[in-house]
């Protein structure tokens, strides 16, 4: 299956075209920056920072940005993966990055579902916000470390 992905016309185009891969890579980094920045603005607010901005207002503004950025990051990430799927699939740092992103997204899902059940100031809500900060920061560092362990 990895070989089939690597042989896709789009993967071949990304490997051959002088501009395509850098553009997709740049879009991936920009979208990750938007996603992580959105999370890093929402989570401290949940933890009590910036109380001048109502929590609901902060989430209402930042969540759509995070969701849109996630869509772009997933799309561009899949395109980048298609260039060297065999290398990435066997890369423990890449797999760690995916695991951290999975944890961050699961954590966000628990937060969204639990928000109706949990008080905004509860210990559980604060724990979820702190975990989000940790997962997203670690995912960024893991993503950058991929370049040093067989990826780019």
PDB file of N, CA and C in Angstrom, residues 26-86:
ATOM      1  N   UNK A  26       5.384  24.632   3.124  1.00  0.00           N
ATOM      2  CA  UNK A  26       5.136  25.928   3.739  1.00  0.00           C
ATOM      3  C   UNK A  26       3.700  26.057   4.235  1.00  0.00           C
ATOM      4  N   UNK A  27       2.741  25.591   3.430  1.00  0.00           N
ATOM      5  CA  UNK A  27       1.336  25.620   3.854  1.00  0.00           C
ATOM      6  C   UNK A  27       1.111  24.730   5.076  1.00  0.00           C
ATOM      7  N   UNK A  28       1.825  23.613   5.115  1.00  0.00           N
ATOM      8  CA  UNK A  28       1.710  22.707   6.268  1.00  0.00           C
ATOM      9  C   UNK A  28       2.201  23.409   7.541  1.00  0.00           C
ATOM     10  N   UNK A  29       3.343  24.042   7.441  1.00  0.00           N
ATOM     11  CA  UNK A  29       3.905  24.743   8.600  1.00  0.00           C
ATOM     12  C   UNK A  29       3.013  25.911   9.020  1.00  0.00           C
ATOM     13  N   UNK A  30       2.516  26.682   8.054  1.00  0.00           N
ATOM     14  CA  UNK A  30       1.623  27.796   8.382  1.00  0.00           C
ATOM     15  C   UNK A  30       0.340  27.315   9.056  1.00  0.00           C
ATOM     16  N   UNK A  31      -0.241  26.245   8.524  1.00  0.00           N
ATOM     17  CA  UNK A  31      -1.487  25.740   9.114  1.00  0.00           C
ATOM     18  C   UNK A  31      -1.241  25.175  10.507  1.00  0.00           C
ATOM     19  N   UNK A  32      -0.114  24.509  10.699  1.00  0.00           N
ATOM     20  CA  UNK A  32       0.213  24.029  12.043  1.00  0.00           C
ATOM     21  C   UNK A  32       0.410  25.195  12.997  1.00  0.00           C
ATOM     22  N   UNK A  33       1.052  26.253  12.512  1.00  0.00           N
ATOM     23  CA  UNK A  33       1.232  27.442  13.340  1.00  0.00           C
ATOM     24  C   UNK A  33      -0.101  28.036  13.754  1.00  0.00           C
ATOM     25  N   UNK A  34      -1.040  28.107  12.814  1.00  0.00           N
ATOM     26  CA  UNK A  34      -2.372  28.639  13.135  1.00  0.00           C
ATOM     27  C   UNK A  34      -3.108  27.737  14.118  1.00  0.00           C
ATOM     28  N   UNK A  35      -3.013  26.439  13.892  1.00  0.00           N
ATOM     29  CA  UNK A  35      -3.691  25.476  14.760  1.00  0.00           C
ATOM     30  C   UNK A  35      -3.136  25.539  16.180  1.00  0.00           C
ATOM     31  N   UNK A  36      -1.828  25.444  16.302  1.00  0.00           N
ATOM     32  CA  UNK A  36      -1.202  25.417  17.622  1.00  0.00           C
ATOM     33  C   UNK A  36      -1.363  26.773  18.321  1.00  0.00           C
ATOM     34  N   UNK A  37      -1.231  27.853  17.571  1.00  0.00           N
ATOM     35  CA  UNK A  37      -1.433  29.169  18.179  1.00  0.00           C
ATOM     36  C   UNK A  37      -2.862  29.311  18.695  1.00  0.00           C
ATOM     37  N   UNK A  38      -3.834  28.857  17.934  1.00  0.00           N
ATOM     38  CA  UNK A  38      -5.229  28.909  18.389  1.00  0.00           C
ATOM     39  C   UNK A  38      -5.396  28.134  19.689  1.00  0.00           C
ATOM     40  N   UNK A  39      -4.817  26.942  19.728  1.00  0.00           N
ATOM     41  CA  UNK A  39      -4.906  26.128  20.951  1.00  0.00           C
ATOM     42  C   UNK A  39      -4.193  26.819  22.104  1.00  0.00           C
ATOM     43  N   UNK A  40      -3.025  27.390  21.821  1.00  0.00           N
ATOM     44  CA  UNK A  40      -2.245  28.033  22.879  1.00  0.00           C
ATOM     45  C   UNK A  40      -2.839  29.370  23.319  1.00  0.00           C
ATOM     46  N   UNK A  41      -3.811  29.875  22.590  1.00  0.00           N
ATOM     47  CA  UNK A  41      -4.559  31.043  23.047  1.00  0.00           C
ATOM     48  C   UNK A  41      -5.812  30.629  23.817  1.00  0.00           C
ATOM     49  N   UNK A  42      -6.451  29.547  23.371  1.00  0.00           N
ATOM     50  CA  UNK A  42      -7.658  29.086  24.071  1.00  0.00           C
ATOM     51  C   UNK A  42      -7.334  28.451  25.417  1.00  0.00           C
ATOM     52  N   UNK A  43      -6.346  27.593  25.443  1.00  0.00           N
ATOM     53  CA  UNK A  43      -6.066  26.824  26.661  1.00  0.00           C
ATOM     54  C   UNK A  43      -5.670  27.681  27.857  1.00  0.00           C
ATOM     55  N   UNK A  44      -4.765  28.651  27.701  1.00  0.00           N
ATOM     56  CA  UNK A  44      -4.481  29.509  28.866  1.00  0.00           C
ATOM     57  C   UNK A  44      -5.721  30.278  29.339  1.00  0.00           C
ATOM     58  N   UNK A  45      -6.609  30.623  28.389  1.00  0.00           N
ATOM     59  CA  UNK A  45      -7.849  31.295  28.789  1.00  0.00           C
ATOM     60  C   UNK A  45      -8.691  30.362  29.659  1.00  0.00           C
ATOM     61  N   UNK A  46      -8.743  29.085  29.295  1.00  0.00           N
ATOM     62  CA  UNK A  46      -9.449  28.095  30.109  1.00  0.00           C
ATOM     63  C   UNK A  46      -8.786  27.984  31.477  1.00  0.00           C
ATOM     64  N   UNK A  47      -7.465  28.127  31.516  1.00  0.00           N
ATOM     65  CA  UNK A  47      -6.726  28.046  32.780  1.00  0.00           C
ATOM     66  C   UNK A  47      -6.842  29.317  33.619  1.00  0.00           C
ATOM     67  N   UNK A  48      -7.481  30.346  33.074  1.00  0.00           N
ATOM     68  CA  UNK A  48      -7.721  31.546  33.861  1.00  0.00           C
ATOM     69  C   UNK A  48      -7.015  32.791  33.382  1.00  0.00           C
ATOM     70  N   UNK A  49      -6.158  32.691  32.391  1.00  0.00           N
ATOM     71  CA  UNK A  49      -5.453  33.866  31.877  1.00  0.00           C
ATOM     72  C   UNK A  49      -6.402  34.706  31.018  1.00  0.00           C
ATOM     73  N   UNK A  50      -6.145  35.983  30.949  1.00  0.00           N
ATOM     74  CA  UNK A  50      -6.912  36.863  30.077  1.00  0.00           C
ATOM     75  C   UNK A  50      -8.398  36.913  30.382  1.00  0.00           C
ATOM     76  N   UNK A  51      -8.732  37.029  31.620  1.00  0.00           N
ATOM     77  CA  UNK A  51     -10.147  37.000  32.038  1.00  0.00           C
ATOM     78  C   UNK A  51     -10.982  38.145  31.474  1.00  0.00           C
ATOM     79  N   UNK A  52     -10.348  39.159  30.920  1.00  0.00           N
ATOM     80  CA  UNK A  52     -11.117  40.255  30.316  1.00  0.00           C
ATOM     81  C   UNK A  52     -11.919  39.783  29.112  1.00  0.00           C
ATOM     82  N   UNK A  53     -11.412  38.724  28.457  1.00  0.00           N
ATOM     83  CA  UNK A  53     -12.121  38.157  27.312  1.00  0.00           C
ATOM     84  C   UNK A  53     -12.950  36.983  27.819  1.00  0.00           C
ATOM     85  N   UNK A  54     -14.258  37.042  27.646  1.00  0.00           N
ATOM     86  CA  UNK A  54     -15.085  35.914  28.092  1.00  0.00           C
ATOM     87  C   UNK A  54     -14.654  34.611  27.402  1.00  0.00           C
ATOM     88  N   UNK A  55     -14.635  33.538  28.165  1.00  0.00           N
ATOM     89  CA  UNK A  55     -14.187  32.247  27.640  1.00  0.00           C
ATOM     90  C   UNK A  55     -14.971  31.848  26.393  1.00  0.00           C
ATOM     91  N   UNK A  56     -16.284  31.988  26.447  1.00  0.00           N
ATOM     92  CA  UNK A  56     -17.117  31.624  25.292  1.00  0.00           C
ATOM     93  C   UNK A  56     -16.756  32.419  24.050  1.00  0.00           C
ATOM     94  N   UNK A  57     -16.453  33.702  24.220  1.00  0.00           N
ATOM     95  CA  UNK A  57     -16.072  34.549  23.083  1.00  0.00           C
ATOM     96  C   UNK A  57     -14.726  34.112  22.512  1.00  0.00           C
ATOM     97  N   UNK A  58     -13.788  33.810  23.385  1.00  0.00           N
ATOM     98  CA  UNK A  58     -12.465  33.363  22.918  1.00  0.00           C
ATOM     99  C   UNK A  58     -12.591  32.072  22.119  1.00  0.00           C
ATOM    100  N   UNK A  59     -13.357  31.148  22.630  1.00  0.00           N
ATOM    101  CA  UNK A  59     -13.531  29.866  21.937  1.00  0.00           C
ATOM    102  C   UNK A  59     -14.291  30.068  20.626  1.00  0.00           C
ATOM    103  N   UNK A  60     -15.309  30.921  20.638  1.00  0.00           N
ATOM    104  CA  UNK A  60     -16.097  31.167  19.430  1.00  0.00           C
ATOM    105  C   UNK A  60     -15.247  31.732  18.296  1.00  0.00           C
ATOM    106  N   UNK A  61     -14.269  32.547  18.632  1.00  0.00           N
ATOM    107  CA  UNK A  61     -13.400  33.141  17.612  1.00  0.00           C
ATOM    108  C   UNK A  61     -12.295  32.170  17.191  1.00  0.00           C
ATOM    109  N   UNK A  62     -11.689  31.489  18.156  1.00  0.00           N
ATOM    110  CA  UNK A  62     -10.498  30.688  17.864  1.00  0.00           C
ATOM    111  C   UNK A  62     -10.793  29.267  17.374  1.00  0.00           C
ATOM    112  N   UNK A  63     -11.880  28.667  17.817  1.00  0.00           N
ATOM    113  CA  UNK A  63     -12.161  27.282  17.403  1.00  0.00           C
ATOM    114  C   UNK A  63     -12.315  27.143  15.892  1.00  0.00           C
ATOM    115  N   UNK A  64     -13.061  28.023  15.196  1.00  0.00           N
ATOM    116  CA  UNK A  64     -13.142  27.866  13.734  1.00  0.00           C
ATOM    117  C   UNK A  64     -11.779  28.015  13.046  1.00  0.00           C
ATOM    118  N   UNK A  65     -10.940  28.883  13.568  1.00  0.00           N
ATOM    119  CA  UNK A  65      -9.584  29.029  13.015  1.00  0.00           C
ATOM    120  C   UNK A  65      -8.824  27.714  13.192  1.00  0.00           C
ATOM    121  N   UNK A  66      -8.914  27.141  14.385  1.00  0.00           N
ATOM    122  CA  UNK A  66      -8.222  25.878  14.663  1.00  0.00           C
ATOM    123  C   UNK A  66      -8.742  24.751  13.777  1.00  0.00           C
ATOM    124  N   UNK A  67     -10.053  24.680  13.598  1.00  0.00           N
ATOM    125  CA  UNK A  67     -10.637  23.609  12.780  1.00  0.00           C
ATOM    126  C   UNK A  67     -10.224  23.764  11.316  1.00  0.00           C
ATOM    127  N   UNK A  68     -10.277  24.997  10.797  1.00  0.00           N
ATOM    128  CA  UNK A  68      -9.842  25.220   9.417  1.00  0.00           C
ATOM    129  C   UNK A  68      -8.370  24.900   9.230  1.00  0.00           C
ATOM    130  N   UNK A  69      -7.561  25.338  10.179  1.00  0.00           N
ATOM    131  CA  UNK A  69      -6.123  25.063  10.101  1.00  0.00           C
ATOM    132  C   UNK A  69      -5.851  23.564  10.188  1.00  0.00           C
ATOM    133  N   UNK A  70      -6.616  22.857  11.014  1.00  0.00           N
ATOM    134  CA  UNK A  70      -6.464  21.402  11.108  1.00  0.00           C
ATOM    135  C   UNK A  70      -6.745  20.746   9.755  1.00  0.00           C
ATOM    136  N   UNK A  71      -7.791  21.204   9.080  1.00  0.00           N
ATOM    137  CA  UNK A  71      -8.107  20.645   7.759  1.00  0.00           C
ATOM    138  C   UNK A  71      -6.971  20.835   6.769  1.00  0.00           C
ATOM    139  N   UNK A  72      -6.390  22.031   6.754  1.00  0.00           N
ATOM    140  CA  UNK A  72      -5.271  22.299   5.850  1.00  0.00           C
ATOM    141  C   UNK A  72      -4.049  21.480   6.266  1.00  0.00           C
ATOM    142  N   UNK A  73      -3.792  21.386   7.573  1.00  0.00           N
ATOM    143  CA  UNK A  73      -2.632  20.623   8.059  1.00  0.00           C
ATOM    144  C   UNK A  73      -2.746  19.148   7.710  1.00  0.00           C
ATOM    145  N   UNK A  74      -3.926  18.588   7.859  1.00  0.00           N
ATOM    146  CA  UNK A  74      -4.125  17.165   7.523  1.00  0.00           C
ATOM    147  C   UNK A  74      -3.941  16.946   6.021  1.00  0.00           C
ATOM    148  N   UNK A  75      -4.523  17.828   5.214  1.00  0.00           N
ATOM    149  CA  UNK A  75      -4.406  17.693   3.758  1.00  0.00           C
ATOM    150  C   UNK A  75      -2.960  17.822   3.302  1.00  0.00           C
ATOM    151  N   UNK A  76      -2.283  18.866   3.759  1.00  0.00           N
ATOM    152  CA  UNK A  76      -0.894  19.063   3.344  1.00  0.00           C
ATOM    153  C   UNK A  76       0.013  17.993   3.944  1.00  0.00           C
ATOM    154  N   UNK A  77      -0.294  17.554   5.160  1.00  0.00           N
ATOM    155  CA  UNK A  77       0.486  16.478   5.769  1.00  0.00           C
ATOM    156  C   UNK A  77       0.375  15.185   4.968  1.00  0.00           C
ATOM    157  N   UNK A  78      -0.823  14.883   4.493  1.00  0.00           N
ATOM    158  CA  UNK A  78      -1.009  13.680   3.663  1.00  0.00           C
ATOM    159  C   UNK A  78      -0.223  13.804   2.361  1.00  0.00           C
ATOM    160  N   UNK A  79      -0.217  15.000   1.789  1.00  0.00           N
ATOM    161  CA  UNK A  79       0.563  15.204   0.562  1.00  0.00           C
ATOM    162  C   UNK A  79       2.055  15.027   0.823  1.00  0.00           C
ATOM    163  N   UNK A  80       2.543  15.586   1.918  1.00  0.00           N
ATOM    164  CA  UNK A  80       3.961  15.430   2.254  1.00  0.00           C
ATOM    165  C   UNK A  80       4.293  13.967   2.524  1.00  0.00           C
ATOM    166  N   UNK A  81       3.398  13.270   3.215  1.00  0.00           N
ATOM    167  CA  UNK A  81       3.591  11.844   3.494  1.00  0.00           C
ATOM    168  C   UNK A  81       3.712  11.056   2.185  1.00  0.00           C
ATOM    169  N   UNK A  82       2.933  11.425   1.176  1.00  0.00           N
ATOM    170  CA  UNK A  82       2.902  10.667  -0.081  1.00  0.00           C
ATOM    171  C   UNK A  82       4.233  10.665  -0.815  1.00  0.00           C
ATOM    172  N   UNK A  83       5.091  11.630  -0.517  1.00  0.00           N
ATOM    173  CA  UNK A  83       6.380  11.724  -1.206  1.00  0.00           C
ATOM    174  C   UNK A  83       7.322  10.601  -0.773  1.00  0.00           C
ATOM    175  N   UNK A  84       7.292  10.229   0.503  1.00  0.00           N
ATOM    176  CA  UNK A  84       8.161   9.174   1.045  1.00  0.00           C
ATOM    177  C   UNK A  84       7.424   8.341   2.094  1.00  0.00           C
ATOM    178  N   UNK A  85       6.345   7.696   1.735  1.00  0.00           N
ATOM    179  CA  UNK A  85       5.547   7.001   2.751  1.00  0.00           C
ATOM    180  C   UNK A  85       6.293   5.878   3.466  1.00  0.00           C
ATOM    181  N   UNK A  86       7.164   5.162   2.763  1.00  0.00           N
ATOM    182  CA  UNK A  86       7.900   4.063   3.403  1.00  0.00           C
ATOM    183  C   UNK A  86       8.827   4.582   4.488  1.00  0.00           C
TER     184      UNK A  86
END
